[in-house]
Amino acid sequence: MISQKLQDALNEQMKNEFFSAYLYMAMAGYFQAEDLPGMANWMRVQALEEMTHGEKFFAFICDAAGRTDLRPIEGPKNDFESPLQAFEYSLQHEKFVTDRIGKLMDLAREEGHHAAQIMLQWFVTEQVEEESSFSLIIRKLRRVEGDGRGLLMVDQELGQRVFVPPAAAGA
Ligand code: FEO
């Protein structure tokens, strides 16, 4: 069982994860329009990962005999000044998500809900990886600012990313 307060917070975070998917798909569309298919690919894979994050919250709420509540999702930002600005925007969003996960963990601890803490631990670790991968791309983009060839090389590299479904990844 989960308390109403914890259930509300989990449902809100489920929404945040699905919103992340929506935001990264919007960015994929922006990159596609900018003729940067590698970055578009990277963001599409990221969006798919975010869907699996939302699904983890969905599954946990169901398993804990709670009630899911799919909330309205805002429209994301669709346009950016540059690839660098889009990735910086993403990192800010990930920092927001990290903060929300931290607050959820605090609540699960306060309520002594051990299963929720274990589930959230996965997200705590995941957020470290997410912030790190966005930060690395930002550093690369800063390094190639104003250099079209460099930008295309980063684009090519990001085109290599492949979506690994959670079951296959063991997550
Ligand atoms: Fe699921 Fe990127 O936070």
Short mmCIF file of C-alpha atoms and ligand atoms in Angstrom, two decimals:
data_model
loop_
_atom_site.label_atom_id
_atom_site.label_comp_id
_atom_site.label_asym_id
_atom_site.label_seq_id
_atom_site.Cartn_x
_atom_site.Cartn_y
_atom_site.Cartn_z
CA MET A 1 0.00 0.00 0.00
CA ILE A 2 1.05 3.58 -0.50
CA SER A 3 -0.24 6.72 1.19
CA GLN A 4 -2.27 9.23 -0.79
CA LYS A 5 0.60 11.71 -0.51
CA LEU A 6 3.20 9.29 -1.89
CA GLN A 7 0.80 8.11 -4.58
CA ASP A 8 0.22 11.72 -5.70
CA ALA A 9 3.96 12.38 -5.83
CA LEU A 10 4.61 9.18 -7.83
CA ASN A 11 1.85 10.06 -10.30
CA GLU A 12 3.32 13.54 -10.69
CA GLN A 13 6.75 12.10 -11.41
CA MET A 14 5.25 9.64 -13.91
CA LYS A 15 3.92 12.71 -15.72
CA ASN A 16 7.36 14.38 -15.58
CA GLU A 17 8.94 11.33 -17.21
CA PHE A 18 6.36 11.18 -19.99
CA PHE A 19 6.77 14.93 -20.46
CA SER A 20 10.52 14.32 -20.86
CA ALA A 21 9.74 11.91 -23.71
CA TYR A 22 7.56 14.56 -25.32
CA LEU A 23 10.24 17.24 -24.92
CA TYR A 24 12.98 15.08 -26.42
CA MET A 25 10.77 14.12 -29.36
CA ALA A 26 10.22 17.85 -29.94
CA MET A 27 13.99 18.30 -29.94
CA ALA A 28 14.40 15.39 -32.35
CA GLY A 29 12.03 17.23 -34.69
CA TYR A 30 14.08 20.40 -34.35
CA PHE A 31 17.34 18.56 -35.14
CA GLN A 32 15.73 16.81 -38.09
CA ALA A 33 14.64 20.19 -39.46
CA GLU A 34 18.20 21.47 -38.98
CA ASP A 35 19.61 18.57 -41.07
CA LEU A 36 21.28 17.01 -38.05
CA PRO A 37 19.96 13.42 -38.24
CA GLY A 38 22.48 12.08 -35.72
CA MET A 39 21.26 14.44 -33.00
CA ALA A 40 17.67 13.69 -34.00
CA ASN A 41 18.43 9.98 -33.57
CA TRP A 42 20.03 10.58 -30.16
CA MET A 43 16.96 12.49 -28.96
CA ARG A 44 14.55 9.86 -30.30
CA VAL A 45 16.43 7.21 -28.35
CA GLN A 46 16.34 9.47 -25.29
CA ALA A 47 12.58 9.90 -25.72
CA LEU A 48 12.13 6.11 -25.85
CA GLU A 49 14.15 5.78 -22.64
CA GLU A 50 11.96 8.38 -20.96
CA MET A 51 8.88 6.37 -21.93
CA THR A 52 10.37 3.39 -20.09
CA HIS A 53 10.98 5.64 -17.07
CA GLY A 54 7.34 6.71 -17.04
CA GLU A 55 6.35 3.07 -17.36
CA LYS A 56 8.48 2.16 -14.32
CA PHE A 57 6.43 4.58 -12.21
CA PHE A 58 3.21 3.21 -13.71
CA ALA A 59 4.23 -0.37 -12.89
CA PHE A 60 5.31 0.52 -9.36
CA ILE A 61 2.05 2.31 -8.55
CA CYS A 62 0.08 -0.72 -9.81
CA ASP A 63 2.29 -3.23 -7.97
CA ALA A 64 1.95 -1.24 -4.74
CA ALA A 65 -1.86 -1.42 -5.05
CA GLY A 66 -2.07 2.30 -5.73
CA ARG A 67 -4.13 4.14 -8.31
CA THR A 68 -2.57 5.56 -11.44
CA ASP A 69 -3.50 9.08 -12.49
CA LEU A 70 -2.37 10.11 -15.97
CA ARG A 71 -2.18 13.89 -15.82
CA PRO A 72 -2.26 16.45 -18.64
CA ILE A 73 1.09 17.03 -20.29
CA GLU A 74 2.09 20.55 -21.33
CA GLY A 75 3.27 21.29 -24.83
CA PRO A 76 7.08 21.27 -24.96
CA LYS A 77 9.38 23.87 -26.47
CA ASN A 78 9.75 23.02 -30.17
CA ASP A 79 12.31 25.56 -31.35
CA PHE A 80 15.82 26.37 -30.27
CA GLU A 81 18.45 28.89 -31.26
CA SER A 82 21.14 26.27 -31.79
CA PRO A 83 22.00 22.62 -31.04
CA LEU A 84 24.00 23.87 -28.05
CA GLN A 85 20.98 25.74 -26.68
CA ALA A 86 18.80 22.63 -27.09
CA PHE A 87 21.25 20.47 -25.12
CA GLU A 88 21.64 23.16 -22.45
CA TYR A 89 17.86 23.29 -22.14
CA SER A 90 17.84 19.48 -21.78
CA LEU A 91 20.41 19.59 -19.01
CA GLN A 92 18.34 22.15 -17.11
CA HIS A 93 15.34 19.87 -17.50
CA GLU A 94 17.32 16.88 -16.22
CA LYS A 95 18.40 18.91 -13.17
CA PHE A 96 14.75 19.59 -12.48
CA VAL A 97 14.02 15.84 -12.75
CA THR A 98 16.94 15.03 -10.43
CA ASP A 99 15.54 17.47 -7.87
CA ARG A 100 12.08 15.87 -8.11
CA ILE A 101 13.51 12.37 -7.68
CA GLY A 102 15.45 13.57 -4.63
CA LYS A 103 12.29 15.00 -3.07
CA LEU A 104 10.39 11.79 -3.81
CA MET A 105 13.13 9.79 -2.12
CA ASP A 106 12.90 12.09 0.93
CA LEU A 107 9.16 11.45 1.09
CA ALA A 108 9.56 7.66 0.73
CA ARG A 109 12.10 7.77 3.60
CA GLU A 110 9.84 9.91 5.78
CA GLU A 111 7.04 7.40 5.28
CA GLY A 112 9.33 4.42 5.81
CA HIS A 113 8.27 2.97 2.44
CA HIS A 114 11.18 0.64 1.70
CA ALA A 115 9.99 -0.65 -1.67
CA ALA A 116 9.56 2.89 -2.98
CA GLN A 117 13.07 3.76 -1.80
CA ILE A 118 14.52 0.77 -3.65
CA MET A 119 12.62 1.67 -6.83
CA LEU A 120 13.72 5.31 -6.55
CA GLN A 121 17.34 4.33 -5.97
CA TRP A 122 17.46 3.20 -9.62
CA PHE A 123 16.37 6.70 -10.66
CA VAL A 124 18.92 8.40 -8.38
CA THR A 125 21.70 6.53 -10.19
CA GLU A 126 20.09 7.03 -13.58
CA GLN A 127 19.95 10.80 -13.08
CA VAL A 128 23.70 10.92 -12.43
CA GLU A 129 24.22 9.17 -15.80
CA GLU A 130 21.70 11.38 -17.59
CA GLU A 131 23.21 14.64 -16.36
CA SER A 132 26.66 13.34 -17.20
CA SER A 133 25.79 12.37 -20.79
CA PHE A 134 24.04 15.70 -21.50
CA SER A 135 26.98 17.61 -19.95
CA LEU A 136 29.51 15.75 -22.11
CA ILE A 137 27.61 16.60 -25.30
CA ILE A 138 27.38 20.25 -24.20
CA ARG A 139 31.16 20.37 -23.70
CA LYS A 140 31.71 18.88 -27.15
CA LEU A 141 29.33 21.37 -28.75
CA ARG A 142 31.05 24.26 -26.99
CA ARG A 143 34.38 23.05 -28.31
CA VAL A 144 33.14 23.01 -31.93
CA GLU A 145 31.15 26.26 -31.77
CA GLY A 146 31.41 28.07 -35.11
CA ASP A 147 33.04 25.02 -36.75
CA GLY A 148 30.59 23.39 -39.19
CA ARG A 149 32.77 20.32 -39.75
CA GLY A 150 33.13 19.77 -36.02
CA LEU A 151 29.37 20.01 -35.61
CA LEU A 152 28.86 17.37 -38.30
CA MET A 153 31.34 15.08 -36.56
CA VAL A 154 29.43 15.39 -33.27
CA ASP A 155 26.24 14.74 -35.23
CA GLN A 156 27.72 11.61 -36.74
CA GLU A 157 28.80 10.35 -33.33
CA LEU A 158 25.35 10.90 -31.81
CA GLY A 159 23.86 9.01 -34.73
CA GLN A 160 25.43 5.82 -33.35
CA ARG A 161 23.19 5.70 -30.29
CA VAL A 162 20.85 2.71 -30.20
CA PHE A 163 17.83 2.19 -27.95
CA VAL A 164 18.26 -0.76 -25.61
CA PRO A 165 14.95 -1.93 -24.14
CA PRO A 166 15.07 -2.17 -20.32
CA ALA A 167 14.49 -5.95 -20.24
CA ALA A 168 17.51 -6.53 -22.48
CA ALA A 169 19.50 -4.04 -20.38
CA GLY A 170 18.49 -5.89 -17.21
CA ALA A 171 16.91 -2.73 -15.74
FE1 FEO B 1 13.88 10.08 -16.89
FE2 FEO B 1 15.82 11.97 -18.17
O1 FEO B 1 14.78 11.61 -16.69
#
